[in-house]
Each structure stands twice: as structure tokens, then as C-alpha cells.
GROMACS .gro file of C-alpha atoms in nm:
model
  358
    1MET     CA    1  -7.737  -2.810   2.129
    2SER     CA    2  -7.406  -2.767   1.956
    3GLY     CA    3  -7.270  -2.599   2.270
    4ASN     CA    4  -7.348  -2.907   2.477
    5GLY     CA    5  -7.190  -3.127   2.212
    6ASN     CA    6  -6.871  -2.920   2.218
    7ALA     CA    7  -6.858  -2.933   2.599
    8ALA     CA    8  -6.896  -3.313   2.591
    9ALA     CA    9  -6.620  -3.343   2.329
   10THR     CA   10  -6.389  -3.121   2.536
   11ALA     CA   11  -6.460  -3.326   2.849
   12GLU     CA   12  -6.378  -3.644   2.660
   13GLU     CA   13  -6.051  -3.498   2.532
   14ASN     CA   14  -5.952  -3.390   2.883
   15SER     CA   15  -6.045  -3.720   3.054
   16PRO     CA   16  -5.749  -3.957   3.106
   17LYS     CA   17  -5.730  -4.226   2.838
   18MET     CA   18  -5.743  -4.585   2.956
   19ARG     CA   19  -5.395  -4.742   2.934
   20VAL     CA   20  -5.375  -5.021   2.678
   21ILE     CA   21  -5.171  -5.334   2.754
   22ARG     CA   22  -5.088  -5.528   2.437
   23VAL     CA   23  -5.078  -5.907   2.474
   24GLY     CA   24  -4.903  -6.127   2.217
   25THR     CA   25  -5.016  -6.479   2.132
   26ARG     CA   26  -4.996  -6.742   1.860
   27LYS     CA   27  -5.290  -6.751   1.618
   28SER     CA   28  -5.410  -7.105   1.690
   29GLN     CA   29  -5.750  -7.150   1.851
   30LEU     CA   30  -5.598  -7.313   2.161
   31ALA     CA   31  -5.340  -7.034   2.201
   32ARG     CA   32  -5.620  -6.777   2.177
   33ILE     CA   33  -5.831  -6.959   2.437
   34GLN     CA   34  -5.531  -6.977   2.674
   35THR     CA   35  -5.450  -6.610   2.622
   36ASP     CA   36  -5.814  -6.508   2.666
   37SER     CA   37  -5.821  -6.686   3.004
   38VAL     CA   38  -5.508  -6.502   3.124
   39VAL     CA   39  -5.640  -6.167   2.996
   40ALA     CA   40  -5.978  -6.227   3.167
   41THR     CA   41  -5.795  -6.272   3.499
   42LEU     CA   42  -5.590  -5.955   3.443
   43LYS     CA   43  -5.903  -5.758   3.349
   44ALA     CA   44  -6.070  -5.863   3.674
   45LEU     CA   45  -5.760  -5.758   3.871
   46TYR     CA   46  -5.708  -5.430   3.681
   47PRO     CA   47  -6.047  -5.291   3.572
   48GLY     CA   48  -5.882  -4.955   3.494
   49LEU     CA   49  -5.669  -5.106   3.215
   50GLN     CA   50  -5.758  -5.205   2.862
   51PHE     CA   51  -5.611  -5.519   2.705
   52GLU     CA   52  -5.554  -5.568   2.332
   53ILE     CA   53  -5.467  -5.915   2.201
   54ILE     CA   54  -5.227  -5.929   1.905
   55ALA     CA   55  -5.208  -6.272   1.737
   56MET     CA   56  -4.925  -6.382   1.506
   57SER     CA   57  -4.792  -6.693   1.332
   58THR     CA   58  -4.460  -6.840   1.444
   59THR     CA   59  -4.202  -7.050   1.260
   60GLY     CA   60  -4.343  -7.363   1.424
   61ASP     CA   61  -4.691  -7.276   1.296
   62LYS     CA   62  -4.563  -7.234   0.941
   63ILE     CA   63  -4.335  -7.540   0.904
   64LEU     CA   64  -4.582  -7.828   0.923
   65ASP     CA   65  -4.419  -8.091   0.703
   66THR     CA   66  -4.122  -8.159   0.932
   67ALA     CA   67  -4.103  -8.320   1.278
   68LEU     CA   68  -4.031  -8.064   1.551
   69SER     CA   69  -3.716  -8.251   1.652
   70LYS     CA   70  -3.575  -8.218   1.297
   71ILE     CA   71  -3.616  -7.843   1.249
   72GLY     CA   72  -3.317  -7.761   1.470
   73GLU     CA   73  -3.452  -7.433   1.607
   74LYS     CA   74  -3.512  -7.395   1.981
   75SER     CA   75  -3.750  -7.099   1.964
   76LEU     CA   76  -3.993  -7.247   1.711
   77PHE     CA   77  -4.308  -7.114   1.874
   78THR     CA   78  -4.164  -6.808   2.047
   79LYS     CA   79  -3.917  -6.622   1.821
   80GLU     CA   80  -4.166  -6.395   1.637
   81LEU     CA   81  -4.346  -6.317   1.963
   82GLU     CA   82  -4.018  -6.228   2.135
   83HIS     CA   83  -3.926  -6.009   1.839
   84ALA     CA   84  -4.252  -5.814   1.890
   85LEU     CA   85  -4.175  -5.793   2.263
   86GLU     CA   86  -3.827  -5.659   2.191
   87LYS     CA   87  -3.965  -5.393   1.954
   88ASN     CA   88  -4.225  -5.282   2.210
   89GLU     CA   89  -4.507  -5.393   1.981
   90VAL     CA   90  -4.647  -5.603   2.265
   91ASP     CA   91  -4.604  -5.575   2.643
   92LEU     CA   92  -4.638  -5.940   2.738
   93VAL     CA   93  -4.677  -6.278   2.569
   94VAL     CA   94  -4.875  -6.583   2.686
   95HIS     CA   95  -4.705  -6.916   2.613
   96SER     CA   96  -4.737  -7.284   2.686
   97LEU     CA   97  -4.430  -7.321   2.906
   98LYS     CA   98  -4.313  -7.627   2.712
   99ASP     CA   99  -4.265  -7.402   2.405
  100LEU     CA  100  -4.021  -7.176   2.594
  101PRO     CA  101  -3.657  -7.291   2.589
  102THR     CA  102  -3.499  -7.326   2.934
  103VAL     CA  103  -3.249  -7.055   2.836
  104LEU     CA  104  -3.431  -6.742   2.717
  105PRO     CA  105  -3.272  -6.480   2.492
  106PRO     CA  106  -3.112  -6.189   2.682
  107GLY     CA  107  -3.359  -5.924   2.790
  108PHE     CA  108  -3.657  -6.155   2.848
  109THR     CA  109  -3.799  -6.331   3.151
  110ILE     CA  110  -4.100  -6.539   3.251
  111GLY     CA  111  -4.288  -6.295   3.474
  112ALA     CA  112  -4.573  -6.525   3.573
  113ILE     CA  113  -4.657  -6.895   3.586
  114CYS     CA  114  -5.027  -6.967   3.618
  115LYS     CA  115  -5.183  -7.244   3.826
  116ARG     CA  116  -5.124  -7.578   3.657
  117GLU     CA  117  -5.432  -7.753   3.523
  118ASN     CA  118  -5.444  -8.124   3.442
  119PRO     CA  119  -5.079  -8.197   3.351
  120HIS     CA  120  -5.136  -8.541   3.199
  121ASP     CA  121  -5.129  -8.650   2.837
  122ALA     CA  122  -5.437  -8.803   2.677
  123VAL     CA  123  -5.496  -9.054   2.397
  124VAL     CA  124  -5.754  -8.966   2.132
  125PHE     CA  125  -5.859  -9.265   1.921
  126HIS     CA  126  -5.971  -9.295   1.561
  127PRO     CA  127  -6.353  -9.344   1.560
  128LYS     CA  128  -6.314  -9.715   1.474
  129PHE     CA  129  -6.099  -9.771   1.783
  130VAL     CA  130  -6.312  -9.584   2.039
  131GLY     CA  131  -6.326  -9.793   2.358
  132LYS     CA  132  -5.972  -9.928   2.308
  133THR     CA  133  -5.659  -9.838   2.506
  134LEU     CA  134  -5.299  -9.820   2.382
  135GLU     CA  135  -5.251 -10.166   2.529
  136THR     CA  136  -5.543 -10.317   2.334
  137LEU     CA  137  -5.476 -10.150   1.997
  138PRO     CA  138  -5.390 -10.402   1.722
  139GLU     CA  139  -5.027 -10.492   1.649
  140LYS     CA  140  -4.842 -10.230   1.436
  141SER     CA  141  -5.109  -9.964   1.495
  142VAL     CA  142  -4.967  -9.617   1.426
  143VAL     CA  143  -4.990  -9.355   1.702
  144GLY     CA  144  -4.921  -8.990   1.620
  145THR     CA  145  -4.731  -8.745   1.841
  146SER     CA  146  -4.523  -8.433   1.773
  147SER     CA  147  -4.298  -8.509   2.070
  148LEU     CA  148  -3.987  -8.729   2.096
  149ARG     CA  149  -4.040  -8.727   2.472
  150ARG     CA  150  -4.380  -8.893   2.439
  151ALA     CA  151  -4.275  -9.131   2.160
  152ALA     CA  152  -3.970  -9.269   2.344
  153GLN     CA  153  -4.154  -9.324   2.674
  154LEU     CA  154  -4.456  -9.488   2.511
  155GLN     CA  155  -4.247  -9.700   2.274
  156ARG     CA  156  -4.083  -9.854   2.581
  157LYS     CA  157  -4.422  -9.941   2.734
  158PHE     CA  158  -4.612 -10.040   2.419
  159ARG     CA  159  -4.373 -10.239   2.201
  160HIS     CA  160  -4.651 -10.353   1.963
  161LEU     CA  161  -4.721  -9.997   1.846
  162GLU     CA  162  -4.548  -9.765   1.596
  163PHE     CA  163  -4.507  -9.396   1.676
  164ARG     CA  164  -4.496  -9.134   1.401
  165SER     CA  165  -4.474  -8.756   1.390
  166ILE     CA  166  -4.799  -8.564   1.345
  167ARG     CA  167  -4.793  -8.184   1.312
  168GLY     CA  168  -5.042  -7.899   1.309
  169ASN     CA  169  -5.268  -7.734   1.563
  170LEU     CA  170  -5.521  -7.939   1.760
  171ASN     CA  171  -5.796  -7.893   1.499
  172THR     CA  172  -5.562  -8.008   1.219
  173ARG     CA  173  -5.439  -8.312   1.412
  174LEU     CA  174  -5.789  -8.426   1.500
  175ARG     CA  175  -5.895  -8.387   1.136
  176LYS     CA  176  -5.593  -8.594   1.021
  177LEU     CA  177  -5.686  -8.863   1.276
  178ASP     CA  178  -6.056  -8.878   1.184
  179GLU     CA  179  -6.040  -8.832   0.807
  180GLN     CA  180  -5.724  -9.021   0.713
  181GLN     CA  181  -5.653  -9.385   0.783
  182GLU     CA  182  -5.286  -9.337   0.881
  183PHE     CA  183  -5.329  -9.303   1.259
  184SER     CA  184  -5.513  -9.530   1.503
  185ALA     CA  185  -5.468  -9.274   1.781
  186ILE     CA  186  -5.286  -8.951   1.865
  187ILE     CA  187  -5.136  -8.820   2.190
  188LEU     CA  188  -5.233  -8.470   2.306
  189ALA     CA  189  -5.221  -8.271   2.629
  190THR     CA  190  -5.535  -8.324   2.836
  191ALA     CA  191  -5.542  -7.957   2.942
  192GLY     CA  192  -5.549  -7.843   2.577
  193LEU     CA  193  -5.838  -8.075   2.492
  194GLN     CA  194  -6.028  -7.954   2.798
  195ARG     CA  195  -5.971  -7.587   2.712
  196MET     CA  196  -6.106  -7.652   2.363
  197GLY     CA  197  -6.416  -7.819   2.512
  198TRP     CA  198  -6.329  -8.159   2.362
  199HIS     CA  199  -6.357  -8.363   2.683
  200ASN     CA  200  -6.555  -8.630   2.494
  201ARG     CA  201  -6.255  -8.711   2.271
  202VAL     CA  202  -6.034  -8.819   2.563
  203GLY     CA  203  -6.019  -9.197   2.529
  204GLN     CA  204  -5.743  -9.265   2.782
  205ILE     CA  205  -5.547  -9.058   3.034
  206LEU     CA  206  -5.176  -9.137   3.056
  207HIS     CA  207  -5.037  -9.123   3.409
  208PRO     CA  208  -4.677  -9.024   3.490
  209GLU     CA  209  -4.566  -9.389   3.511
  210GLU     CA  210  -4.662  -9.423   3.144
  211CYS     CA  211  -4.572  -9.078   3.013
  212MET     CA  212  -4.428  -8.793   3.217
  213TYR     CA  213  -4.550  -8.448   3.126
  214ALA     CA  214  -4.512  -8.104   3.282
  215GLY     CA  215  -4.723  -7.833   3.121
  216ALA     CA  216  -4.831  -7.489   3.247
  217LEU     CA  217  -4.906  -7.143   3.110
  218GLY     CA  218  -4.632  -6.880   3.138
  219VAL     CA  219  -4.625  -6.506   3.070
  220GLU     CA  220  -4.306  -6.373   2.909
  221VAL     CA  221  -4.211  -6.006   2.948
  222ARG     CA  222  -3.914  -5.774   2.905
  223ALA     CA  223  -3.679  -5.840   3.198
  224LYS     CA  224  -3.626  -5.468   3.271
  225ASP     CA  225  -3.994  -5.368   3.241
  226GLN     CA  226  -4.066  -5.350   3.615
  227ASP     CA  227  -4.409  -5.201   3.558
  228ILE     CA  228  -4.529  -5.501   3.354
  229LEU     CA  229  -4.344  -5.744   3.585
  230ASP     CA  230  -4.543  -5.603   3.878
  231LEU     CA  231  -4.862  -5.620   3.673
  232VAL     CA  232  -4.832  -5.991   3.581
  233GLY     CA  233  -4.653  -6.103   3.901
  234VAL     CA  234  -4.985  -6.145   4.080
  235LEU     CA  235  -5.065  -6.433   3.842
  236HIS     CA  236  -4.788  -6.649   3.992
  237ASP     CA  237  -4.923  -6.965   4.154
  238PRO     CA  238  -4.659  -7.038   4.422
  239GLU     CA  239  -4.678  -7.419   4.406
  240THR     CA  240  -4.677  -7.435   4.025
  241LEU     CA  241  -4.393  -7.182   4.018
  242LEU     CA  242  -4.170  -7.393   4.247
  243ARG     CA  243  -4.249  -7.710   4.055
  244CYS     CA  244  -4.166  -7.539   3.724
  245ILE     CA  245  -3.837  -7.401   3.860
  246ALA     CA  246  -3.733  -7.755   3.960
  247GLU     CA  247  -3.844  -7.900   3.625
  248ARG     CA  248  -3.676  -7.633   3.415
  249ALA     CA  249  -3.354  -7.651   3.620
  250PHE     CA  250  -3.345  -8.028   3.554
  251LEU     CA  251  -3.410  -7.985   3.179
  252ARG     CA  252  -3.163  -7.699   3.145
  253HIS     CA  253  -2.884  -7.894   3.319
  254LEU     CA  254  -2.943  -8.188   3.083
  255GLU     CA  255  -2.986  -7.955   2.783
  256GLY     CA  256  -3.322  -8.116   2.717
  257GLY     CA  257  -3.497  -7.965   2.416
  258CYS     CA  258  -3.719  -8.087   2.132
  259SER     CA  259  -3.444  -8.303   1.979
  260VAL     CA  260  -3.385  -8.537   2.274
  261PRO     CA  261  -3.622  -8.756   2.481
  262VAL     CA  262  -3.599  -8.601   2.829
  263ALA     CA  263  -3.901  -8.583   3.058
  264VAL     CA  264  -3.980  -8.467   3.409
  265HIS     CA  265  -4.268  -8.480   3.654
  266THR     CA  266  -4.325  -8.316   3.993
  267ALA     CA  267  -4.561  -8.367   4.285
  268MET     CA  268  -4.598  -8.167   4.606
  269LYS     CA  269  -4.710  -8.355   4.915
  270ASP     CA  270  -4.682  -8.277   5.287
  271GLY     CA  271  -4.415  -8.010   5.240
  272GLN     CA  272  -4.206  -8.234   5.012
  273LEU     CA  273  -4.138  -8.160   4.646
  274TYR     CA  274  -4.091  -8.487   4.457
  275LEU     CA  275  -3.909  -8.460   4.125
  276THR     CA  276  -3.893  -8.754   3.884
  277GLY     CA  277  -3.684  -8.724   3.571
  278GLY     CA  278  -3.576  -8.956   3.295
  279VAL     CA  279  -3.386  -8.984   2.968
  280TRP     CA  280  -3.458  -9.236   2.694
  281SER     CA  281  -3.305  -9.365   2.374
  282LEU     CA  282  -3.516  -9.280   2.065
  283ASP     CA  283  -3.679  -9.625   2.059
  284GLY     CA  284  -3.725  -9.631   2.436
  285SER     CA  285  -3.512  -9.944   2.478
  286ASP     CA  286  -3.253  -9.771   2.694
  287SER     CA  287  -3.347  -9.538   2.979
  288ILE     CA  288  -3.246  -9.394   3.314
  289GLN     CA  289  -3.510  -9.270   3.554
  290GLU     CA  290  -3.475  -9.146   3.912
  291THR     CA  291  -3.674  -8.957   4.176
  292MET     CA  292  -3.546  -8.713   4.437
  293GLN     CA  293  -3.726  -8.502   4.695
  294ALA     CA  294  -3.664  -8.189   4.901
  295THR     CA  295  -3.847  -8.021   5.185
  296ILE     CA  296  -3.990  -7.702   5.040
  297HIS     CA  297  -4.234  -7.469   5.212
  298VAL     CA  298  -4.486  -7.324   4.965
  299PRO     CA  299  -4.501  -6.957   5.070
  300ALA     CA  300  -4.791  -6.714   5.063
  301GLN     CA  301  -4.790  -6.519   4.738
  302HIS     CA  302  -4.727  -6.172   4.872
  303GLU     CA  303  -4.425  -6.235   5.091
  304ASP     CA  304  -4.120  -6.030   4.996
  305GLY     CA  305  -3.897  -6.196   4.743
  306PRO     CA  306  -3.549  -6.121   4.606
  307GLU     CA  307  -3.472  -5.770   4.488
  308ASP     CA  308  -3.148  -5.798   4.292
  309ASP     CA  309  -3.117  -6.015   3.981
  310PRO     CA  310  -3.415  -6.229   4.076
  311GLN     CA  311  -3.415  -6.462   3.772
  312LEU     CA  312  -3.388  -6.836   3.826
  313VAL     CA  313  -3.398  -7.057   3.512
  314GLY     CA  314  -3.545  -6.760   3.326
  315ILE     CA  315  -3.826  -6.701   3.578
  316THR     CA  316  -3.874  -6.382   3.781
  317ALA     CA  317  -4.092  -6.401   4.093
  318CYS     CA  318  -4.023  -6.099   4.313
  319ASN     CA  319  -4.325  -6.168   4.532
  320ILE     CA  320  -4.209  -6.518   4.633
  321PRO     CA  321  -3.925  -6.570   4.886
  322ARG     CA  322  -3.584  -6.663   4.746
  323GLY     CA  323  -3.526  -6.965   4.973
  324PRO     CA  324  -3.795  -7.197   4.830
  325GLN     CA  325  -3.704  -7.092   4.475
  326LEU     CA  326  -3.337  -7.181   4.528
  327ALA     CA  327  -3.431  -7.511   4.694
  328ALA     CA  328  -3.646  -7.601   4.391
  329GLN     CA  329  -3.366  -7.509   4.149
  330ASN     CA  330  -3.110  -7.708   4.348
  331LEU     CA  331  -3.340  -8.012   4.345
  332GLY     CA  332  -3.359  -7.996   3.965
  333ILE     CA  333  -2.982  -7.964   3.927
  334SER     CA  334  -2.916  -8.246   4.177
  335LEU     CA  335  -3.146  -8.486   3.994
  336ALA     CA  336  -2.987  -8.397   3.659
  337ASN     CA  337  -2.640  -8.462   3.807
  338LEU     CA  338  -2.758  -8.798   3.943
  339LEU     CA  339  -2.877  -8.902   3.596
  340LEU     CA  340  -2.553  -8.778   3.438
  341SER     CA  341  -2.353  -8.985   3.688
  342LYS     CA  342  -2.548  -9.293   3.573
  343GLY     CA  343  -2.478  -9.242   3.201
  344ALA     CA  344  -2.752  -9.004   3.083
  345LYS     CA  345  -2.514  -8.802   2.865
  346ASN     CA  346  -2.427  -9.105   2.653
  347ILE     CA  347  -2.794  -9.193   2.597
  348LEU     CA  348  -2.876  -8.835   2.500
  349ASP     CA  349  -2.571  -8.799   2.273
  350VAL     CA  350  -2.669  -9.115   2.083
  351ALA     CA  351  -3.033  -9.001   2.063
  352ARG     CA  352  -2.926  -8.662   1.928
  353GLN     CA  353  -2.695  -8.820   1.666
  354LEU     CA  354  -2.962  -9.066   1.550
  355ASN     CA  355  -3.223  -8.794   1.533
  356ASP     CA  356  -2.993  -8.572   1.326
  357ALA     CA  357  -2.905  -8.862   1.095
  358HIS     CA  358  -3.261  -8.962   1.005
   0.00000   0.00000   0.00000
């Protein structure tokens, strides 16, 4: 009996151990759900690999009494995760793309952009206002959002409402809405609510004409880690990738971060990529908005892409041809230059000064 046991133990020792890929994520329930969905896809693609999820709190998760735009740190939700990536404590990190600055620290790249889900924002109403819309809320009703981008756009459309900062993860924000009397409604990403299974809380969907939004899930990796880049590269959704390159090129050229109201929206139709971008004053009274388009062929995923220095706006996609990627980047830069030629810099400078002063 003991002989058989020893033989089994020896066989186990000699068998190759399953390689473990460590995946970093924020600790919030939504972040975990998003990461779990990416890991489930990777597990199905690579059944011979094991995946371990490592959750951690970021600066943005810890500082909850200050509006995001006031904290003055670009990597609020990414810095600790990137530190773990740099120290080889994790191999890849799953992010909401909006949390990733358009200029990444040296040594990192976005190795995959997953297929975009519903990109629109949603309004969740206090129980006493269920059935209302932003338009029909009473005068001076307070609407909560953590984003200057949302507040400025919506303030322009709904002059009778007040917009205030609300912080915390989705669970915390919904609790603040339901249990306190401060907010009549809050603005959240539809995709996040859907991932949490809270479809029934969506009281109104905001379309791009009301509030532009461009969300997607991205996977950040070490730029020189070709093995992991190859591993996650299959997650790239070509259309979402090209749209995100255009959006991030536009935001980067305008230096759009958390502290200024800059927004962008894309649509792909009949081989044309349409890019709409805008800048707003903090109260939404002043704005510039334009749309441009470019003919861009969405390639098959496994065509050969660039081989040397493949990064564009912090994104690496070696399995997508260079031409469409460059066309998308050029569209973003061209639209940003058009807005700058019409006075966008002045609006953003004033917005930044006012935001810093308050």
C-alpha cells in the first residue's frame, strides 16, 4: 500500500506543474466581476494554464471624501496595480479603460481591449422619483456624479438641476442615494449596472447627444513581456480597439484627464469611423463640439500587425494591421486640432483654473 502511495507521490512530483498567471484587480465588487469575466475567457482559451486573481485597494478607493477632479493624481485607480506589475507580483491587470491615463508610465502597455458593451451612461433615481427623467425632476434637484465630464455636459442640457460629486463604489453610491435625502438621482455607467445585475435600477439611458461616454475593459501588461502580450492579445476586439485608439488619441492631444470636462464618442458604420468630441466649461455654459470621420477597414483579428515599437496611445496590438491603427490615431489627433483651432484650449484652461481654485 505504502509502495503505491510513494509511486503516486513521485509521479506527482515529476509531472509538470500548471503555470500560474497572476491577474491584478481592484477590490470593488464591480472590478472583481469585470476581472472574472476576462479570466473566464482566458481560461477557455488556455485550459492548460491556471489563473490567480490578486485584489488590492488603490488610492482612488481609499480617498472617498474628495472629488476625483480635486485629488490631482492621474493614476488614482491604477498606481498600486502598476507597482505590483512592475515588481512582477502580477502578470496582467484588468482595468476600466477610463481609469487609465492616456499616457502610461514607461514600461507598461495596454495589451488587450475587450469588446465594448453598452457604452452609455444611465440615471438611477431615488425611490421617490422612480418614473421621472432628468427633464421632469423638480427644480434644484441634486444629481450625483463623480465625473466633471458628465456634470458639465448635463448641466448644459438640464439647467434646472444641480450636480454634485458623489464618491465610492457602486454599492456605496446606491446606498447613499437610497438612504440619504441629498440626491434625487445619480449617474452611473450602464455597463457597470448590468454587470452587477442591477438592470432594474436603470431609470433612464443617456444617449451621446445628452452625455458622451466611451468605456471599455482593457488589460495592462509589461511592455517587454512578449509572452503575456501574446497571451492576452487574442482578447483584442478589432472594432473596439480602433475606436479606443481614436478616442485616446483625441483625449491625449487635448490633455483630457479627470480635472477637465472633455468627452468623446465613436461610432463605426459602413466602413466609416465617426468621432465626436467636445470640451465644456465647468458649468456647461461654454462648449465646442465637432464630429469628423475617416474610412477605416476593420481587419480580421489574426492578420499580421506591426513588429517594431507597436504602441499607439499606450496600446499594443501586434495582431492587427498598422494601417487602420494609424488612421484611427490620426482621426483623433485631427479632431483635437480642430477643437483647439476653435478655442478649446482657452475653455479647458479656465475650467482647470476654476477647478483648482474651488
